[in-house]
mmCIF file of C-alpha atoms in Angstrom:
data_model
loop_
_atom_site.group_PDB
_atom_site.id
_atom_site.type_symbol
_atom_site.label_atom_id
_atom_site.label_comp_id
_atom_site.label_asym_id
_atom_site.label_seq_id
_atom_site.Cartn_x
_atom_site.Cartn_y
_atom_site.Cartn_z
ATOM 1 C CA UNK K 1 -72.769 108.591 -23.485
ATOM 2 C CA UNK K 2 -69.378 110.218 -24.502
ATOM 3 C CA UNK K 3 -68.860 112.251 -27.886
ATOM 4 C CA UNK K 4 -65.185 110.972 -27.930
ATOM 5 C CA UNK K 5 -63.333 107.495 -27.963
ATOM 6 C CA UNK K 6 -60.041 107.445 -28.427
ATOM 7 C CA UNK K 7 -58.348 104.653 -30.440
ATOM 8 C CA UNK K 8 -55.010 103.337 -29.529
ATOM 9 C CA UNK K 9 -52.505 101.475 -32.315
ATOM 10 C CA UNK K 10 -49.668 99.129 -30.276
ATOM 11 C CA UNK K 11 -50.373 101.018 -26.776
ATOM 12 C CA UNK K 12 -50.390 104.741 -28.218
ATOM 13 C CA UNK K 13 -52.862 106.368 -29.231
ATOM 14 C CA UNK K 14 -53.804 106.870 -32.638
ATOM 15 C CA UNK K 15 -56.988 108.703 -33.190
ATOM 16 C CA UNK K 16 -60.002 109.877 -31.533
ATOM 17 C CA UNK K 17 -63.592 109.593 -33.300
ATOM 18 C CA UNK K 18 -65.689 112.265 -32.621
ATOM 19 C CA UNK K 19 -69.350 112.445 -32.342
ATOM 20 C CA UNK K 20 -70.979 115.758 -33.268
ATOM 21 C CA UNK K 21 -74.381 116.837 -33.983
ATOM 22 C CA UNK K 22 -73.131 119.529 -36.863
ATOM 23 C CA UNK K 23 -69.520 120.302 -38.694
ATOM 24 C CA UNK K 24 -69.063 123.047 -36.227
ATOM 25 C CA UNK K 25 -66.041 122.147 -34.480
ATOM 26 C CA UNK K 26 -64.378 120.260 -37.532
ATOM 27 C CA UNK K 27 -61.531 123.128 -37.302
ATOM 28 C CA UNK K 28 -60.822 122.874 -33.144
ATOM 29 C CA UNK K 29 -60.831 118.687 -33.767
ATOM 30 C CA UNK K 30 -58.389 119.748 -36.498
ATOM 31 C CA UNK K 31 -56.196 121.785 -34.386
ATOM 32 C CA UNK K 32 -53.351 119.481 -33.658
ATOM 33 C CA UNK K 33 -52.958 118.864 -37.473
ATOM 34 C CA UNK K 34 -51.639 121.994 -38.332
ATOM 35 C CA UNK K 35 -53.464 122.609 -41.649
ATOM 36 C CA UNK K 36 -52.542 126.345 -41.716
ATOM 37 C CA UNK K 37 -49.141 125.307 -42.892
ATOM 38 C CA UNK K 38 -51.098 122.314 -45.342
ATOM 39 C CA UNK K 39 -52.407 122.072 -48.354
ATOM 40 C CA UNK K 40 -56.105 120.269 -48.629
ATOM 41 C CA UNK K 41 -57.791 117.904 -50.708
ATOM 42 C CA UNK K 42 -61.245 116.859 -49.902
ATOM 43 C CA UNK K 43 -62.177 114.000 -51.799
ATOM 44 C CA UNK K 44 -66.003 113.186 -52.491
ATOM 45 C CA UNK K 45 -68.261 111.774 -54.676
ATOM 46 C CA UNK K 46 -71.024 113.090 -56.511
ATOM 47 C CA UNK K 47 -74.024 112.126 -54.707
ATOM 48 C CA UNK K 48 -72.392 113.871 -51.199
ATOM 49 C CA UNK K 49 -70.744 117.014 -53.609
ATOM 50 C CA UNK K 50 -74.318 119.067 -53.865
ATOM 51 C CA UNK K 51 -74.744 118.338 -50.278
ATOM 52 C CA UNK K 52 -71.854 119.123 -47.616
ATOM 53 C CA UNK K 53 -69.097 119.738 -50.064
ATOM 54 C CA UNK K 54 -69.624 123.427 -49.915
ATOM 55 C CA UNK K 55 -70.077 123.909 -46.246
ATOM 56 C CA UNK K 56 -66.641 121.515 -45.566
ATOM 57 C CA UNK K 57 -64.899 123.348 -48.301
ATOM 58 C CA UNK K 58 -65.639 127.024 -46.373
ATOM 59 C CA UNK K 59 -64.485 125.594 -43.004
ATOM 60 C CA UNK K 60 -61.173 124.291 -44.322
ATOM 61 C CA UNK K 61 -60.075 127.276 -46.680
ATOM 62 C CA UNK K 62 -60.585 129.820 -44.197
ATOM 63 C CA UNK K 63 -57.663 128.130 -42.287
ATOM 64 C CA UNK K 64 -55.441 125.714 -44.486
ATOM 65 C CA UNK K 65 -53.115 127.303 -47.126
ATOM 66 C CA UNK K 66 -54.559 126.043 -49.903
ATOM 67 C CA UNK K 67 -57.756 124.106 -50.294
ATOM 68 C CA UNK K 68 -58.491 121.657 -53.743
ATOM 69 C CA UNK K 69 -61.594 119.421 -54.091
ATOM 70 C CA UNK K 70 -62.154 115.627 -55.935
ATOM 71 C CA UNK K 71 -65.187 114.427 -57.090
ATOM 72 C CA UNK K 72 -65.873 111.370 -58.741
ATOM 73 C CA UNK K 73 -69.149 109.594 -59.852
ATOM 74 C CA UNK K 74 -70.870 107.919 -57.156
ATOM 75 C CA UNK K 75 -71.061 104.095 -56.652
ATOM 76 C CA UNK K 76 -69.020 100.924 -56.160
ATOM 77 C CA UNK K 77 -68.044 100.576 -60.106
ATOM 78 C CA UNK K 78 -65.973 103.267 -59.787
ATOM 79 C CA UNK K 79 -63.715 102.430 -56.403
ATOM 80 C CA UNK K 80 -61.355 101.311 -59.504
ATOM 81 C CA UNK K 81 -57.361 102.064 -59.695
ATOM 82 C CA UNK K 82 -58.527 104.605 -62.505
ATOM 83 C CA UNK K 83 -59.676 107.289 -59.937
ATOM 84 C CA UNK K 84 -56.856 106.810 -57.855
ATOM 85 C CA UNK K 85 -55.058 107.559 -60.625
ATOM 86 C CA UNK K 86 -57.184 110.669 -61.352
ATOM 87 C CA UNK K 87 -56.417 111.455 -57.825
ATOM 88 C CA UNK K 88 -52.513 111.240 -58.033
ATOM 89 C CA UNK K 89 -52.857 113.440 -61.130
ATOM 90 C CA UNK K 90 -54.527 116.398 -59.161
ATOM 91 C CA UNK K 91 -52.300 115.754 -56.447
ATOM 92 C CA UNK K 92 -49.237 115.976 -58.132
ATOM 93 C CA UNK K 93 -50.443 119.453 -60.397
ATOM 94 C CA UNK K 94 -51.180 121.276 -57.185
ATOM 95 C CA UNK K 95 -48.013 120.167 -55.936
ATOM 96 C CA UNK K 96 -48.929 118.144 -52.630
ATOM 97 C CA UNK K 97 -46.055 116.938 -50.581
ATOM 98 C CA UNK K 98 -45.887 114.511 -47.314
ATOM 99 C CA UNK K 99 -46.703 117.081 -45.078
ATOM 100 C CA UNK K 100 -50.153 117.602 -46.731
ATOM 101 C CA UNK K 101 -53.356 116.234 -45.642
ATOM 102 C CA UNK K 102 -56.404 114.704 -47.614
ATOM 103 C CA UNK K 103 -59.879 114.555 -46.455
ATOM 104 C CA UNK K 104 -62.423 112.051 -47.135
ATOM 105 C CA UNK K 105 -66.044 113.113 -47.474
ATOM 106 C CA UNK K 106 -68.667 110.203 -47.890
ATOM 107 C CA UNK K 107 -69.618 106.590 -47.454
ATOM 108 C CA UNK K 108 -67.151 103.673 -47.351
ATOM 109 C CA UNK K 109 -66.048 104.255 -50.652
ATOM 110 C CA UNK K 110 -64.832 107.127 -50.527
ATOM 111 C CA UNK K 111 -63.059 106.929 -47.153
ATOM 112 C CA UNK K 112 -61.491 103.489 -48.830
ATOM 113 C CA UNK K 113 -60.295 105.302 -51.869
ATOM 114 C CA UNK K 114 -59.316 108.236 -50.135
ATOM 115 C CA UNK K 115 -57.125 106.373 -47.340
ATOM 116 C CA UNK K 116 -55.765 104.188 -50.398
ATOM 117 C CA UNK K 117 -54.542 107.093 -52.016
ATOM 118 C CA UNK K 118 -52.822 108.762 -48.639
ATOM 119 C CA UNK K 119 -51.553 105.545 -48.042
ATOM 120 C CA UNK K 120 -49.656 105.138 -51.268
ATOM 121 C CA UNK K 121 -48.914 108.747 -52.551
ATOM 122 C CA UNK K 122 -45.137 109.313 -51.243
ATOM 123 C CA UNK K 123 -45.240 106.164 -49.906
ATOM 124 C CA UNK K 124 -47.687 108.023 -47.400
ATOM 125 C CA UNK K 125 -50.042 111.097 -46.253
ATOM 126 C CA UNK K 126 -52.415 111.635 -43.492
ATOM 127 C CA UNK K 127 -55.437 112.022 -44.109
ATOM 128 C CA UNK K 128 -58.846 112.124 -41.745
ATOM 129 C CA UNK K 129 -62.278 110.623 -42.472
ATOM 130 C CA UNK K 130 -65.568 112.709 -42.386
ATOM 131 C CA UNK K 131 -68.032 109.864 -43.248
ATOM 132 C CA UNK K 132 -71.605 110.207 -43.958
ATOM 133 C CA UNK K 133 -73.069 107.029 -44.335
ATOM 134 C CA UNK K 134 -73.983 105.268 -41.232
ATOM 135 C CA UNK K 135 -72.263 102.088 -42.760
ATOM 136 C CA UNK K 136 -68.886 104.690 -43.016
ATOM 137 C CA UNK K 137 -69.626 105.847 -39.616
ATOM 138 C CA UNK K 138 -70.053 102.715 -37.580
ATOM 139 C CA UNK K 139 -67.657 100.577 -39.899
ATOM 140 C CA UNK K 140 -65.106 101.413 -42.592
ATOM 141 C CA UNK K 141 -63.793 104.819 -41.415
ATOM 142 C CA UNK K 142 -62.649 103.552 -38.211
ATOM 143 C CA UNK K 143 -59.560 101.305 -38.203
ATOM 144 C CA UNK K 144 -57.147 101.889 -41.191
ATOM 145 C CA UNK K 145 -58.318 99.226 -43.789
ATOM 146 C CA UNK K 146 -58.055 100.939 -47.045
ATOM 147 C CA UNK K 147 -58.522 100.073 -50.045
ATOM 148 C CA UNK K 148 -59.853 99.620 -54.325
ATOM 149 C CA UNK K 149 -61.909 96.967 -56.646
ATOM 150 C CA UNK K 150 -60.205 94.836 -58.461
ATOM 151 C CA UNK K 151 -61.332 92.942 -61.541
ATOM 152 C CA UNK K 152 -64.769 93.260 -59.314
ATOM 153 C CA UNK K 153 -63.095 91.250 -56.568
ATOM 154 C CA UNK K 154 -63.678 93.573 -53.718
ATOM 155 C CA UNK K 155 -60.791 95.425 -51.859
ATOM 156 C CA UNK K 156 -58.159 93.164 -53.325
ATOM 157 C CA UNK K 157 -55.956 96.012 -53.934
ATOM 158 C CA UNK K 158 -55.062 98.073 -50.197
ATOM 159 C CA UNK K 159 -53.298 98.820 -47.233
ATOM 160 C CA UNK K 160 -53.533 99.481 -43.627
ATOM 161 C CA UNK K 161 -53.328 103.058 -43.118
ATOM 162 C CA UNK K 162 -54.884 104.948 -40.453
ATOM 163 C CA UNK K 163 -56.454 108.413 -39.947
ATOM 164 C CA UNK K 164 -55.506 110.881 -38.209
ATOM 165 C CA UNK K 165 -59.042 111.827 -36.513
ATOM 166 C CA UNK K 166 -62.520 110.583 -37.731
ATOM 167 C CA UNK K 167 -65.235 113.285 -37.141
ATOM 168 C CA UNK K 168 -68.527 112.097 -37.180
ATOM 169 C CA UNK K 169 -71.508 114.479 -38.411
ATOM 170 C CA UNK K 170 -74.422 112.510 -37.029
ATOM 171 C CA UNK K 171 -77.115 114.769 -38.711
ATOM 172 C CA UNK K 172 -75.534 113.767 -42.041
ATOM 173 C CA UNK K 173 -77.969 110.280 -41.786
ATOM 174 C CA UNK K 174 -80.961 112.327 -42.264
ATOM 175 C CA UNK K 175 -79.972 113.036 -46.030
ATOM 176 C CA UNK K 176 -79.409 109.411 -46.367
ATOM 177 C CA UNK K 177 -82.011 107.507 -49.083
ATOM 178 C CA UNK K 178 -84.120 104.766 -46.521
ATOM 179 C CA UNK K 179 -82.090 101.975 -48.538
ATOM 180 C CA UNK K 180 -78.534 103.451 -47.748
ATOM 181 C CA UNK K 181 -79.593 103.922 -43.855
ATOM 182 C CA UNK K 182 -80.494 100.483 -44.197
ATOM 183 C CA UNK K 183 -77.783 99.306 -45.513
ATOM 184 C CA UNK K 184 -75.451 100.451 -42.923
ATOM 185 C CA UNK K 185 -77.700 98.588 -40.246
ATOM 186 C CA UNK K 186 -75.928 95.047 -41.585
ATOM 187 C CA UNK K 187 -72.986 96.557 -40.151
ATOM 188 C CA UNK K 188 -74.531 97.535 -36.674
ATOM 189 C CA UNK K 189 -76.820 93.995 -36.228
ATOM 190 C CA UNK K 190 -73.223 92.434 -36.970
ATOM 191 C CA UNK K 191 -71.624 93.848 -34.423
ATOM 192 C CA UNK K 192 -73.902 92.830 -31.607
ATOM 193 C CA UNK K 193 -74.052 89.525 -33.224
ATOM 194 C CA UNK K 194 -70.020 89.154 -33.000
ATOM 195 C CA UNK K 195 -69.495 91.156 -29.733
ATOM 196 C CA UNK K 196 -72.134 92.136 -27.316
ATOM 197 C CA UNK K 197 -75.398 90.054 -26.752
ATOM 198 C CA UNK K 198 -77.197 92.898 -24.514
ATOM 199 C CA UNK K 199 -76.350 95.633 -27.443
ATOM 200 C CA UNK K 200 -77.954 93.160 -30.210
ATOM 201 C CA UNK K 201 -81.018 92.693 -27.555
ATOM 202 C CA UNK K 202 -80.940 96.693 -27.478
ATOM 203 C CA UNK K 203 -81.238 97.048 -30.847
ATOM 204 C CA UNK K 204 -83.886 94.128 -31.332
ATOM 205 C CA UNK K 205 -85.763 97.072 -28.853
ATOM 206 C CA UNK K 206 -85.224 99.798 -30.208
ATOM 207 C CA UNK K 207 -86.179 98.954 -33.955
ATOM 208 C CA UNK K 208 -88.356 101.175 -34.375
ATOM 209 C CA UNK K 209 -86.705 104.743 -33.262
ATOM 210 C CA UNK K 210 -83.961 103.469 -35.196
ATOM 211 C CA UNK K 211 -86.420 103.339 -38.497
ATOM 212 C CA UNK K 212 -87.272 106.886 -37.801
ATOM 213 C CA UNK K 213 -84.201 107.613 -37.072
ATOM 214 C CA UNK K 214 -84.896 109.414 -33.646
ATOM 215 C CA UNK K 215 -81.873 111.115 -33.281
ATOM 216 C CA UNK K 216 -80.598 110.003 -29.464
ATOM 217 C CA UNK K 217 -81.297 106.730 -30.196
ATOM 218 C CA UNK K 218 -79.219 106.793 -33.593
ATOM 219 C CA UNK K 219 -76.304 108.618 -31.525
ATOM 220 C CA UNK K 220 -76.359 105.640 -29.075
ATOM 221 C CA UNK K 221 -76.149 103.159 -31.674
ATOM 222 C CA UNK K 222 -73.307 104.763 -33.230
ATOM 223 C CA UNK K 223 -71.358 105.385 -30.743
ATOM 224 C CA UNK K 224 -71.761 101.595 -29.374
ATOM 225 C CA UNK K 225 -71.073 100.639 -32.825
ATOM 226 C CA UNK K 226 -67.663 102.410 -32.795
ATOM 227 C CA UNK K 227 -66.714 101.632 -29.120
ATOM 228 C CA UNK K 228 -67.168 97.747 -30.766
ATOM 229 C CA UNK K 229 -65.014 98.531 -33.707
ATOM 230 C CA UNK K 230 -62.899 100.345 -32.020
ATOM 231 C CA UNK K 231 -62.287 97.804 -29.719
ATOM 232 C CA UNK K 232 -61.694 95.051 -32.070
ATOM 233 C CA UNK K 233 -58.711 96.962 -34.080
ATOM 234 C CA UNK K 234 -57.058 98.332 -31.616
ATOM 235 C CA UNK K 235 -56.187 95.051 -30.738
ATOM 236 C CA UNK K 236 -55.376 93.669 -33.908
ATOM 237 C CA UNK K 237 -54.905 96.453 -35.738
ATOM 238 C CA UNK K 238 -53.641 94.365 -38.855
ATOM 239 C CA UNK K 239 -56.032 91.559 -38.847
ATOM 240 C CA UNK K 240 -53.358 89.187 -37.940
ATOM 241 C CA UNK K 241 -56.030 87.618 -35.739
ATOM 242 C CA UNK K 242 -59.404 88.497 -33.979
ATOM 243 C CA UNK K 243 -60.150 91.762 -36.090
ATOM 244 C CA UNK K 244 -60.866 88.945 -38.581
ATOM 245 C CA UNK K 245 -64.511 88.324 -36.456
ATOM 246 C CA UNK K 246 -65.135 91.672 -37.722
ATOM 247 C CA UNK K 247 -65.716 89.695 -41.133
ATOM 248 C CA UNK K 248 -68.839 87.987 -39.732
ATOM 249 C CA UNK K 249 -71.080 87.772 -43.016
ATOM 250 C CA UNK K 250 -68.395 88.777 -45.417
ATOM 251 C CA UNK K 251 -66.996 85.565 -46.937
ATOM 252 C CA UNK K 252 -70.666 84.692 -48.453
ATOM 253 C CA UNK K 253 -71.794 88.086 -48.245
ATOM 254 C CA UNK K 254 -68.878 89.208 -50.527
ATOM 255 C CA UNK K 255 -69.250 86.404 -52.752
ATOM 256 C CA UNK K 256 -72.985 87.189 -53.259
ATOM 257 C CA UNK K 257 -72.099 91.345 -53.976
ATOM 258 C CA UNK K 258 -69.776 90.015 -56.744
ATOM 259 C CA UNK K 259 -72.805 87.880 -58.722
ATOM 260 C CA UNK K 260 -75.195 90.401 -57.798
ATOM 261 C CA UNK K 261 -72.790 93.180 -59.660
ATOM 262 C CA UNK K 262 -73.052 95.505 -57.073
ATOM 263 C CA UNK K 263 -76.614 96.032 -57.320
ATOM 264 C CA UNK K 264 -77.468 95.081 -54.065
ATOM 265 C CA UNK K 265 -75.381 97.706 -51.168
ATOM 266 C CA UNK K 266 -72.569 96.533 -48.927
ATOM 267 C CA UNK K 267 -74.779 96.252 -45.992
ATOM 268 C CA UNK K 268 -77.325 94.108 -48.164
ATOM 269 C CA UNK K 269 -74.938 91.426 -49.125
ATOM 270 C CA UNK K 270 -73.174 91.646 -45.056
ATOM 271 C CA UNK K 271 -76.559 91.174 -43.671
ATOM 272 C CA UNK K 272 -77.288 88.085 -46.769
ATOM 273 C CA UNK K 273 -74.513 86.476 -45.332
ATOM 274 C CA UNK K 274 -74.756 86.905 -41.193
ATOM 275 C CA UNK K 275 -77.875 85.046 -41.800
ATOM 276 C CA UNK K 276 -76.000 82.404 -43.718
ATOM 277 C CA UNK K 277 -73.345 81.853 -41.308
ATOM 278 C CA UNK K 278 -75.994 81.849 -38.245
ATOM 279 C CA UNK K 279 -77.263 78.788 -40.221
ATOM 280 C CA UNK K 280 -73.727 77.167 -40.285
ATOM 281 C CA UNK K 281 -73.458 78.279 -36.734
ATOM 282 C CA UNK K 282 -76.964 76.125 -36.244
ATOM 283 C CA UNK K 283 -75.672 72.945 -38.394
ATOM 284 C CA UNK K 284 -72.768 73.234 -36.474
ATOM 285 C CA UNK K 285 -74.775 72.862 -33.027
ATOM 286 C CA UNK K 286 -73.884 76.252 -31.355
ATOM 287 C CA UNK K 287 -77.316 78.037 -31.584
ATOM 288 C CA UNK K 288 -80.808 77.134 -32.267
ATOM 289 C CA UNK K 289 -83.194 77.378 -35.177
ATOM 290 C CA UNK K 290 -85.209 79.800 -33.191
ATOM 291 C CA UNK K 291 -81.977 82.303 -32.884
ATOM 292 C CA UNK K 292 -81.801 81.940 -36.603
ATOM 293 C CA UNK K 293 -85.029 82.519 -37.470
ATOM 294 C CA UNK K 294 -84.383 85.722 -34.864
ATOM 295 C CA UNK K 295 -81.413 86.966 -36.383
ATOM 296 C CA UNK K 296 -83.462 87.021 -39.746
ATOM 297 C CA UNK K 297 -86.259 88.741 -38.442
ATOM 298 C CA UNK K 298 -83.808 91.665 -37.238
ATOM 299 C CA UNK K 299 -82.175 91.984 -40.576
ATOM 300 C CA UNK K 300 -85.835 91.849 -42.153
ATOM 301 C CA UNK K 301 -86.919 94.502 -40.117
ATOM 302 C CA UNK K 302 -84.561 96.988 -41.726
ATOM 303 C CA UNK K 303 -85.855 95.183 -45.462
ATOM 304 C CA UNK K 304 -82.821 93.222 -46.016
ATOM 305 C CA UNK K 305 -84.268 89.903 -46.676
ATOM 306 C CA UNK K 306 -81.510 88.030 -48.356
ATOM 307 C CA UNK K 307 -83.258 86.626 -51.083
ATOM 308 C CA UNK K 308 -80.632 85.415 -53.489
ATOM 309 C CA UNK K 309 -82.918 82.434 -54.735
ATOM 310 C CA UNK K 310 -81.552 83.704 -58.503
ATOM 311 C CA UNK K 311 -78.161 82.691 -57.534
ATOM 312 C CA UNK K 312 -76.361 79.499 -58.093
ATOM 313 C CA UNK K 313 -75.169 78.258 -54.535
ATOM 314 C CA UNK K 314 -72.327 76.786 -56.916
ATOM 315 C CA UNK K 315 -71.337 80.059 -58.190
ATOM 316 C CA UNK K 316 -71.174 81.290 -54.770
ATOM 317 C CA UNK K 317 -68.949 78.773 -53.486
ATOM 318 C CA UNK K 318 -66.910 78.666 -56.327
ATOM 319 C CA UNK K 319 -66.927 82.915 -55.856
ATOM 320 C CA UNK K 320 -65.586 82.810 -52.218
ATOM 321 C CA UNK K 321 -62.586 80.556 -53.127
ATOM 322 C CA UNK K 322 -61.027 83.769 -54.768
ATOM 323 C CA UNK K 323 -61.588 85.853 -51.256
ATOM 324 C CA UNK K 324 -58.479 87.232 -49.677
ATOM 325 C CA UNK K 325 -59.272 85.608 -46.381
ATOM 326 C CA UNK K 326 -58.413 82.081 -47.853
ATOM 327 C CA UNK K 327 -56.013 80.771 -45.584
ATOM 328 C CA UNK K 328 -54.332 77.821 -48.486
ATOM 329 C CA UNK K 329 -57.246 76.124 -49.730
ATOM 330 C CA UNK K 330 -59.072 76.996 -46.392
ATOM 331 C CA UNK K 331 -62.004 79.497 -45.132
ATOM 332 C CA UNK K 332 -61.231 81.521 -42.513
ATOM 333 C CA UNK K 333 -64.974 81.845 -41.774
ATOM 334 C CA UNK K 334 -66.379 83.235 -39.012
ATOM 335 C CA UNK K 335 -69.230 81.690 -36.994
ATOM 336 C CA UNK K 336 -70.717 82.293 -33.633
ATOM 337 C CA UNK K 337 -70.561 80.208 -30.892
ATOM 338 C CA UNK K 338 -74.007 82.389 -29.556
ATOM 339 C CA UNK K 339 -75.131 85.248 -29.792
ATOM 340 C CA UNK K 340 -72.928 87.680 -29.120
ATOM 341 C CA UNK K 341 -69.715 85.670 -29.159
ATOM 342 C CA UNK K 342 -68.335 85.196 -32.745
ATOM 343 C CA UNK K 343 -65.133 82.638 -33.496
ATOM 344 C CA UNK K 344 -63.109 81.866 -36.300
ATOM 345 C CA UNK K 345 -63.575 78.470 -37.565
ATOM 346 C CA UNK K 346 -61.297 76.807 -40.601
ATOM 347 C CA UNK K 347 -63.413 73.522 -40.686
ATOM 348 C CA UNK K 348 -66.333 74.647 -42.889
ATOM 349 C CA UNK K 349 -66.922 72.760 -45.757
ATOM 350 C CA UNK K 350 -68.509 73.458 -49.546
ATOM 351 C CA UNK K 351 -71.243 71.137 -48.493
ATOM 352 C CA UNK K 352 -72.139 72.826 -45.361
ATOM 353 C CA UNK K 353 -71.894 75.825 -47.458
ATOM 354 C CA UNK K 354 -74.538 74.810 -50.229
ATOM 355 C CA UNK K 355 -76.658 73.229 -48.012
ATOM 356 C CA UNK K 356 -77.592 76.557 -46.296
ATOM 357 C CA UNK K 357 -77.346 78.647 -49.656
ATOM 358 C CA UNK K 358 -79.889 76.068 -51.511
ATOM 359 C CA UNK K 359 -82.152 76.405 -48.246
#
């Protein structure tokens, strides 16, 4: 296994993610930015502050010129236009200009909020993601999606932007709650699901070191989970076609994180709704009850059971209508064809839909 893959945007390259057992080398990865001549912001939240902030914080000031911290409260309720706006406001007092770099320290919504606000602050910054969630680390710090909450309709407010580097800590997953680490696994299943039958049947294997999180093991995942990614957006690096398989799970899965208020994680609802769309895939006559009832088992593994029995499969229809992948009145859903091969299909219907959601 390599510690390195290097993403290309339009035939150059863009970034590289890195894969590093410590923060140790976060300067020498940093090299080519410059940031002696730069001012900092790392941007956080407050359940990642106590823990890395400090040690991040003492590798960037001994080299940048100046070095500023943002924290905000912790959790999806607050990946609102409000903290952006809280970030502008520190941005603009310490005087940041477009040849200043911001730094985003955390899960997915951080690294969304952070490459929002780089996108959009003098019409554009760099900035380079350190996330430590494996959700972050396997899905929404790698390929330049960005973005804030809406009205509680999820990322309707963003823009492609992408980092300049994303340096993965690896070790950070061990100060991860069980249910986060979870979480993130609705983003790894998915990707075998979508992309690669013999890493799904790897994972299937390896359940158990992945539970204790044995640390090779977790590496390997990662990094497979990134080479997928990676893979995807590079080419289609603005979702103008097959980056949209990436959204496997999301159109219900987003629908059901709405109703749900949030309560249940990102992963949670993702991994809800790849078992959803396996079913369509199943009405549809492209696999077989028994790959259903072994994609759920996966998922279940990891405790994500779907169980959104207290839901109204009306109110989740009715929820996904407002998604930004409508195409017109249509679904872009995504279904797969088997496992491991994932295709975009606009002919799914509000029955089909409420037949699998009332079981």
């Amino acid at each position: 296994m390599n510690n390195k893959i290097e993403i290309c945007n339009e035939g150059k390259k863009a970034y590289d993610i890195v894969l590093r057992d410590s923060f140790a080398d976060l300067l020498d990865q940093m090299e080519f930015l410059e940031i002696e001549k730069k001012k900092v912001c790392i941007v956080t939240e407050s359940n990642v502050a106590p823990i890395y902030l400090k040690e991040v914080c003492e590798l960037i000031s001994s080299k940048a010129s100046k070095t500023i911290t943002f924290s905000f409260e912790a959790g999806e309720k607050h990946k609102q236009l409000k903290t952006i706006e809280a970030l502008y406001e520190e941005l603009i007092i310490n005087h940041f200009d477009r040849q200043d770099l911001l730094i985003a320290l955390g899960g997915g919504v951080v690294g969304d909020m952070t490459g929002y606000a780089a996108a959009t602050y003098l019409r554009g910054i760099d900035f380079v993601q350190v996330p430590t969630t494996l959700l972050s680390q396997v899905d929404s710090s790698i390929g330049g999606k960005t973005g804030v909450d809406f009205l509680q309709y999820k990322n309707m407010v963003g823009a492609f932007h992408q980092p300049k580097l994303v340096y993965i800590n690896t070790t950070t997953l061990k100060s991860l709650p069980e249910r986060e680490y979870f979480s993130g696994m609705g983003e790894v299943i998915k990707h075998g699901l979508i992309k690669d039958a013999a890493y799904y049947e790897w994972i299937k294997e390896n359940i158990d070191v992945i539970k204790a999180r044995e640390h090779e093991a977790v590496k390997e995942m990662i990094y497979q989970s990134c080479l997928i990614k990676g893979g995807v957006v590079e080419r289609d690096p603005k979702e103008k076609g097959k980056r949209a398989l990436l959204n496997f799970g999301h159109t219900l899965g987003h629908a059901i994180e709405k109703l749900k208020d949030f309560t249940w994680l990102h992963g949670e609802c993702v991994a809800a709704g790849c078992c959803l769309a396996a079913e369509i895939s199943c009405i549809k006559g492209n696999i077989s009850k028994e790959e259903v009832d072994d994609i759920k088992g996966v998922f279940e593994a990891f405790d994500m059971n779907g169980d959104i029995s207290e839901l109204s499969a009306d109110d989740i229809v009715k929820t996904t209508k407002s998604d930004k992948k409508m195409v017109g009145d249509k679904i872009k859903f995504v279904l797969l064809r088997s496992v491991g091969d994932a295709y975009i299909d606009m002919s799914v219907t509000d029955d089909e839909m409420k037949q699998v959601l009332q079981g």
